[in-house]
Coordinates of C-alpha atoms and ligand atoms in Angstrom, one line a residue:
X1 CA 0.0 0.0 0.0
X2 CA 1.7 3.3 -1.1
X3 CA -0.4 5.3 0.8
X4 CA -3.5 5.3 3.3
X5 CA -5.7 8.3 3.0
X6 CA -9.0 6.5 3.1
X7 CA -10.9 2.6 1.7
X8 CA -9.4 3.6 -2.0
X9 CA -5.6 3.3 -1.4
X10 CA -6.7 -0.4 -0.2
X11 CA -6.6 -3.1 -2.6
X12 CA -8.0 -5.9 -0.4
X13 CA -9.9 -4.6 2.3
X14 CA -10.8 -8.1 3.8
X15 CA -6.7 -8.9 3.7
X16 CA -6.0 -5.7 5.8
X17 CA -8.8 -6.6 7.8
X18 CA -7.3 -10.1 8.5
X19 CA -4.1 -8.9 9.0
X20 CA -5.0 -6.5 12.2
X21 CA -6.5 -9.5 13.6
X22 CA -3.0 -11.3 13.1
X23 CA -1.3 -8.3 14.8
X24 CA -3.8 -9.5 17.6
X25 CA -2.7 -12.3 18.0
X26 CA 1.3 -12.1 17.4
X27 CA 1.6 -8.0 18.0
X28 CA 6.0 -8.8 17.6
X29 CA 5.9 -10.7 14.3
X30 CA 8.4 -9.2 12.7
X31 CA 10.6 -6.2 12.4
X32 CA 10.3 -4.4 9.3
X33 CA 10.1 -1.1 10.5
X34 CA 13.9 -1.4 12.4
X35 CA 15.7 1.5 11.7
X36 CA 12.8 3.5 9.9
X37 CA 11.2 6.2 11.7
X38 CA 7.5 7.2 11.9
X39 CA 6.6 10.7 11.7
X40 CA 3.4 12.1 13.7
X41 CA 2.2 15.4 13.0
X42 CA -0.6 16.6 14.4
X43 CA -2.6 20.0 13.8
X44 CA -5.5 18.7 16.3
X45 CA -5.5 16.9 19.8
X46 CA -5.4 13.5 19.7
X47 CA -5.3 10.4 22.4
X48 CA -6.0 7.2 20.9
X49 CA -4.4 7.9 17.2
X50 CA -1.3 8.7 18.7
X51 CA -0.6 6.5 21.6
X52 CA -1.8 3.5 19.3
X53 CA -0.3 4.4 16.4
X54 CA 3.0 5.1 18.0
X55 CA 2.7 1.8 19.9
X56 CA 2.1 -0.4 16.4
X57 CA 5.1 1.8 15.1
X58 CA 7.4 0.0 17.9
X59 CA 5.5 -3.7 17.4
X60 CA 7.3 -3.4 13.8
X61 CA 10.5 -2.1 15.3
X62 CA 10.1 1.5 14.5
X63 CA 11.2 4.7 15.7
X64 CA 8.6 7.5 16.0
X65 CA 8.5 11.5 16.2
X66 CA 5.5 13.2 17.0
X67 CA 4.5 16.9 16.6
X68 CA 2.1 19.5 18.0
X69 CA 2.1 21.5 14.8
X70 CA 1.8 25.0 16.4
X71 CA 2.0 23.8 20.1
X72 CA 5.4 22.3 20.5
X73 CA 6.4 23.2 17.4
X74 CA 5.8 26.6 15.1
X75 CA 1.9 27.6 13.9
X76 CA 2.1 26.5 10.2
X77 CA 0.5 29.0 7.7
X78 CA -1.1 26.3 4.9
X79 CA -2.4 28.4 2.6
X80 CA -0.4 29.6 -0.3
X81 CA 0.2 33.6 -1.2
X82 CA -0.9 35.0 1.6
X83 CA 1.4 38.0 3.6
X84 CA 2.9 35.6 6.7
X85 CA 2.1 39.0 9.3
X86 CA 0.1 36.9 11.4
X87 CA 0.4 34.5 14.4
X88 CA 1.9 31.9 12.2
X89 CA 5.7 32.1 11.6
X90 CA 5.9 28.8 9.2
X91 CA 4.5 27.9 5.7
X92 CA 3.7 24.0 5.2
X93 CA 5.6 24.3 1.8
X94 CA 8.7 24.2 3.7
X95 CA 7.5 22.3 6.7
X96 CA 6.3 19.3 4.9
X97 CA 9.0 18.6 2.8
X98 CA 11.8 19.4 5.7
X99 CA 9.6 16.9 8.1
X100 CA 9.4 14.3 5.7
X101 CA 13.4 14.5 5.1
X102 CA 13.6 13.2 8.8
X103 CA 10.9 9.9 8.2
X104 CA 10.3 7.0 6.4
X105 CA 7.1 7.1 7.0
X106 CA 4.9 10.8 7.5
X107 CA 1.3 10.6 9.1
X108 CA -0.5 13.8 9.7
X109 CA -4.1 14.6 11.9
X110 CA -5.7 17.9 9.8
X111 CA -9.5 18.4 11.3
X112 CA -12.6 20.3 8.9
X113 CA -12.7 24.3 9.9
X114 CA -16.2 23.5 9.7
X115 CA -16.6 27.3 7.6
X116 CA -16.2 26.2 4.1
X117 CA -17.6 23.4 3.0
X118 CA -15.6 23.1 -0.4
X119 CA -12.3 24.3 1.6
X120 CA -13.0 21.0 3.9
X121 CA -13.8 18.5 1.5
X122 CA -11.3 19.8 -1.2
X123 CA -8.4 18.2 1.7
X124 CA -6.3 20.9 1.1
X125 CA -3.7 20.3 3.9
X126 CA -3.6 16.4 3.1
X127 CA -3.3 16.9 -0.6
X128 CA -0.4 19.4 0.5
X129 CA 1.0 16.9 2.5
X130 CA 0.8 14.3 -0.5
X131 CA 2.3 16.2 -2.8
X132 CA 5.5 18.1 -1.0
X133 CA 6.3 14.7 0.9
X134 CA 9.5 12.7 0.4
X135 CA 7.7 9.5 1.8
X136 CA 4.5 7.9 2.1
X137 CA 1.6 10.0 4.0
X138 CA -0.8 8.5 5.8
X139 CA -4.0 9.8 7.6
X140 CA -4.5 10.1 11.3
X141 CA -8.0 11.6 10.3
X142 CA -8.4 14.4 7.8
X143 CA -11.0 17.0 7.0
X144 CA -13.7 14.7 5.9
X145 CA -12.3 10.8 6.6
X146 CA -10.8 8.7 9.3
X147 CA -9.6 5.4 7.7
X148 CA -7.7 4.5 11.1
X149 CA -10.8 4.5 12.5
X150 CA -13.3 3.3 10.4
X151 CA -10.5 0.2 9.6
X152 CA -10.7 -0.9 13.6
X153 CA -14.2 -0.3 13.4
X154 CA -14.7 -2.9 10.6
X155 CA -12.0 -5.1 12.9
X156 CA -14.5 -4.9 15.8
X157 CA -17.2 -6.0 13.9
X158 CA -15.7 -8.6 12.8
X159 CA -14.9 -10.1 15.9
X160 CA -18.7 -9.6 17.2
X161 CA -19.2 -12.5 14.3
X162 CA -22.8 -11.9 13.3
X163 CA -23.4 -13.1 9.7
X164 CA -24.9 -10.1 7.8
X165 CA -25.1 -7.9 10.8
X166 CA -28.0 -4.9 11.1
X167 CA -25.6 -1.8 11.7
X168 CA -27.1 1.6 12.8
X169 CA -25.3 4.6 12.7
X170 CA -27.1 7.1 14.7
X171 CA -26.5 10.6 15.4
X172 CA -26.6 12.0 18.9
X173 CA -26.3 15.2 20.5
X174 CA -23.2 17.1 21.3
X175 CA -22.8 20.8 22.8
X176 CA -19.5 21.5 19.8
X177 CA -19.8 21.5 16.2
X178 CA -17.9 18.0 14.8
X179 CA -16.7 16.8 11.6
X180 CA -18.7 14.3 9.4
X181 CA -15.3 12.7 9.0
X182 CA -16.0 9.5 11.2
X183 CA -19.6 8.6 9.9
X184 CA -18.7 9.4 6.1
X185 CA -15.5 6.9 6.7
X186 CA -17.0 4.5 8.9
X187 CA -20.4 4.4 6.0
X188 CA -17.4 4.1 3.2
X189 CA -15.9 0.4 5.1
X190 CA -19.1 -0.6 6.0
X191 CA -21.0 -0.4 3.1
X192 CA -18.5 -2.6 1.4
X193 CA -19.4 -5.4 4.0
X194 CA -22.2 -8.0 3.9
X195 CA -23.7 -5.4 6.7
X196 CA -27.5 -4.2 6.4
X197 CA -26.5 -0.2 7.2
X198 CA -29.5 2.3 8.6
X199 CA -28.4 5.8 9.4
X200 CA -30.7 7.3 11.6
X201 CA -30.4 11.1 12.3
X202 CA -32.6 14.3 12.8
X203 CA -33.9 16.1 9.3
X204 CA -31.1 18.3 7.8
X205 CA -28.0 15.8 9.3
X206 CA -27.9 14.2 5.9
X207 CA -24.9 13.2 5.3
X208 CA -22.8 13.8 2.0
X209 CA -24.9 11.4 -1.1
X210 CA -21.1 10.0 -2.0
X211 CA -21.3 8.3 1.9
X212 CA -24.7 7.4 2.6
X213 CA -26.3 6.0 -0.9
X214 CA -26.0 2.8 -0.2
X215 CA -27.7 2.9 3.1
X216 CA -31.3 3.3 4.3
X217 CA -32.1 6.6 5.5
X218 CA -34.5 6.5 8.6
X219 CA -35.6 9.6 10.4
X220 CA -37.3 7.9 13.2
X221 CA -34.4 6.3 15.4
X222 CA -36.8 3.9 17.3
X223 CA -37.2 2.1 14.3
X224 CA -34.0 2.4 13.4
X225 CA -33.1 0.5 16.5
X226 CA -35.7 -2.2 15.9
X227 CA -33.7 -5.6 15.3
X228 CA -29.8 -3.6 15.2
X229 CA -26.7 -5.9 16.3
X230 CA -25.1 -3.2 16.4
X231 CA -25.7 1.0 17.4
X232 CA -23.1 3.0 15.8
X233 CA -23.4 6.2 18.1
X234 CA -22.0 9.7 16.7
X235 CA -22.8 13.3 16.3
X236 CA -21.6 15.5 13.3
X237 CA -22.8 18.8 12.5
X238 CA -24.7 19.7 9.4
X239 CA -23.7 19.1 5.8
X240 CA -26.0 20.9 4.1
X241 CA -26.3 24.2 6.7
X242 CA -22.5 23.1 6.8
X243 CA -20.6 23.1 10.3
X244 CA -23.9 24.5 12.2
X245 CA -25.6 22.6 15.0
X246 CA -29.2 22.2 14.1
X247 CA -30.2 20.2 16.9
X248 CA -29.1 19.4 20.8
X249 CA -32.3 17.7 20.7
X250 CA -31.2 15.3 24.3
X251 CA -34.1 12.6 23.0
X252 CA -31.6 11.6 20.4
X253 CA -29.2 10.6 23.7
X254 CA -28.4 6.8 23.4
X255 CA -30.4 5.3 26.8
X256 CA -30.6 1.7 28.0
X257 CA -34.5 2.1 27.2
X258 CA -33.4 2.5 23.3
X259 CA -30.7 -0.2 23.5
X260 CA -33.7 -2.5 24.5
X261 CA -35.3 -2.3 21.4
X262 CA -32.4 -4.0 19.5
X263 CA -31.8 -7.4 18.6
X264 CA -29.5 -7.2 22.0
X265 CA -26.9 -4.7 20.3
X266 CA -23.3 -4.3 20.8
X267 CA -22.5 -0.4 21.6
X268 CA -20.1 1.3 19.4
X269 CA -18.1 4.5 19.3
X270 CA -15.2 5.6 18.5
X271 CA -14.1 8.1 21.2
X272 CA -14.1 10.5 23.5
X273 CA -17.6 10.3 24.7
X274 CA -19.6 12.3 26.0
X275 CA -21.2 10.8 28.6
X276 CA -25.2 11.2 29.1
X277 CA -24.9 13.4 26.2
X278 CA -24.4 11.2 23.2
X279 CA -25.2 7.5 25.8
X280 CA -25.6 7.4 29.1
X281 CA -23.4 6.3 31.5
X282 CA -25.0 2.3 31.5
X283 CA -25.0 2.3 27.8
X284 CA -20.9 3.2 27.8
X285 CA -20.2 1.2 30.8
X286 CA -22.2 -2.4 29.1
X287 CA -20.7 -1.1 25.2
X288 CA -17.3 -2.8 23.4
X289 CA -16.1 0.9 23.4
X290 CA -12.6 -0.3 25.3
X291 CA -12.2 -3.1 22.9
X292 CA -12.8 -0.9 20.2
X293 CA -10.1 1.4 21.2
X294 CA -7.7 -1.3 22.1
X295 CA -7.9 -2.5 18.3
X296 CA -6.7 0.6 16.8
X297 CA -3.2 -0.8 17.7
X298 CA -3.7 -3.7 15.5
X299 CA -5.2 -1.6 12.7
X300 CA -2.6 0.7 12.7
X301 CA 0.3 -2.1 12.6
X302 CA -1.7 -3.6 9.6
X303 CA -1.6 0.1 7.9
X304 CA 2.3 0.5 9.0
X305 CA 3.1 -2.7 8.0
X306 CA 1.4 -2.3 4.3
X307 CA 3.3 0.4 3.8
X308 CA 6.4 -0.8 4.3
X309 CA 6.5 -3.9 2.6
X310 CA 5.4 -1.4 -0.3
X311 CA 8.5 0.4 0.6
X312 CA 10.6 -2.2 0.7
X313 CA 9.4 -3.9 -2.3
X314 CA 10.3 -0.7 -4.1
X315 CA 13.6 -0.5 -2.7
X316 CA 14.2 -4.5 -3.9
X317 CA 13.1 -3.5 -7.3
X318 CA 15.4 -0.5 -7.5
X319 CA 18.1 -2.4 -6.4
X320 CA 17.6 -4.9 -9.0
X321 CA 17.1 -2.0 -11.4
X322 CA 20.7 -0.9 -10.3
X323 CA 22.3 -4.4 -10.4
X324 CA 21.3 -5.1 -13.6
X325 CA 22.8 -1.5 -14.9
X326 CA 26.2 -2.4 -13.2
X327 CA 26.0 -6.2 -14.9
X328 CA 25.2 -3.8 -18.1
X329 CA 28.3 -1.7 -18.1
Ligands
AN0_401 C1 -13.5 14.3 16.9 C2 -14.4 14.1 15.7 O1 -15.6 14.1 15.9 O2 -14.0 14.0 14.6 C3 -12.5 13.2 16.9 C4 -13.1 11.8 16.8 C5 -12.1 10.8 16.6 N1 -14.2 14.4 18.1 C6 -14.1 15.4 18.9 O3 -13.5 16.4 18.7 C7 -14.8 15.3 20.2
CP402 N1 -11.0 8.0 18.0 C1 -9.9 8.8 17.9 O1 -9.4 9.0 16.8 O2 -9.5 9.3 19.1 P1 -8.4 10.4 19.3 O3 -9.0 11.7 18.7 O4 -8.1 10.5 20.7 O5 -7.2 10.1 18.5

């Protein structure tokens, strides 16, 4: 895999799919990543994408470096022509390509400004990062995805073992304004599973037609519930009024009461929660929400190790390459 951005950089989703379960089983299967180093930039806060992408880093023997963009390291200006007289010393044109002189590997966190719709889901600072990087990018979430995620989240299914689970993705109430990134990438895996996929959400939550088309809309999140395996819990703000919060509407809270109307439903989410906001406490504390999180370590070593076997499978062929020029002369 040359690069992991979101589900179309992955030729066999079910292989990568298998392989983080592997990593589950035998985390230190080999070293491939000895004496390559993972870089980590991040331009948002981040707990689990770091910790468990950094620990999969040193499963395959790698080092890693990880940066605060603008907190432990300069504010990075990433749009181009504009008079640097601000708060923001740095332009990502240099950044990038200076950063990814230090790696082998270059993962980056970028999060939607929520202002401009086009400006989020045109990916500028992740196409910027593709394009001035010596090495590989990978995602640690973007503007509009979160393969990382959605990738465990397929993983965790998985395991449940339901043949041709009912999956409900519902939206739930949150006091901030949040990226669509995790339901658009989770409905992008899941879609391509032998999963039944409701979304359930208030009117004007619609999600982006590219994500949801293959999934049946339903506005009433009772029946959503009706027969689920498993309740997909997120909020995003709106698409369509883009970034705004059209609802805090607290009926939409996930409550034991709801969870009883499913075909006894594993809880899902990908974290942080907040708690008797989006569930309530009974909900989190009986979910697979731990499990969930656990498994984005094996995810990310399947993701790691993908891309360095690309890498190294390069490097094999350009040394043949160069052999056979020396066996020329
Ligand atoms: C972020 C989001 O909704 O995209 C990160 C989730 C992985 N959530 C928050 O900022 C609370
Ligand atoms: N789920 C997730 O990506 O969590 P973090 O924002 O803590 O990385």
């Amino acid at each position: 895999m040359k690069q992991f951005t979101s589900i179309h950089d992955v030729d066999n989703v079910e292989a990568l799919i298998e392989k983080a379960l592997f990593f589950k089983q035998n985390p230190i299967h080999s070293y491939l990543g000895e004496r390559k180093v993972l870089g980590m930039v991040f331009f948002n806060p981040s707990l689990r994408t770091r910790m468990s992408t950094q620990k999969a880093a040193y499963n395959l023997g790698m080092d890693v470096i990880a940066l605060n963009a603008g907190a432990d390291g300069w504010a990075i200006e990433t749009k181009d022509g504009v008079i640097m007289d601000g708060d923001k010393p740095e332009h990502i044109n240099e950044a990038v390509q200076i950063m990814s002189s230090y790696c082998d590997l270059l993962a980056v966190r970028t999060f939607a400004g929520l202002q401009n719709r086009l400006a989020d889901y045109s990916e500028a600072i992740l196409t910027k990062f593709i394009q001035l990087s010596k090495v590989p990018v990978l995602s640690l979430e973007s503007a509009t995805l979160h393969p990382l995620q959605s990738l465990t989240d397929m993983m965790t299914i998985k395991e449940l073992g339901i043949k041709k689970p009912k999956v409900v993705l519902t939206w739930a109430p949150h006091p901030k304004a949040l990226p669509q990134a995790v339901p658009n990438s989770f409905l992008q895996w899941v879609t391509k599973s032998d999963a039944e996929v409701v979304v359930t959400h208030p009117e004007g939550y619609e999600l982006d037609i590219q994500f949801s088309q293959d999934c049946k809309i339903e506005y009433d999140q009772n029946k959503a519930f009706e027969g689920a395996d498993i309740v997909y819990a997120k909020n995003w703000s709106s698409y369509s009024a883009y970034g705004h919060i059209l609802s805090t509407d607290r009926s939409w809270t996930v409550t034991k009461e709801k969870m009883a109307l499913t075909n006894n439903a594993s809880f899902m989410h990908c974290l942080p929660l907040r708690r008797n906001m989006i569930a309530t406490d009974e909900v989190v504390n009986n979910s697979v929400v731990i499990n969930q999180a656990g498994n984005r370590v094996w995810a990310a070593q399947a993701v790691l190790n993908e891309m360095l076997n690309y890498e190294k499978e390069n490097q094999n062929i350009q040394n043949i390459n160069e052999q056979g020029r020396f066996a020329y002369r």
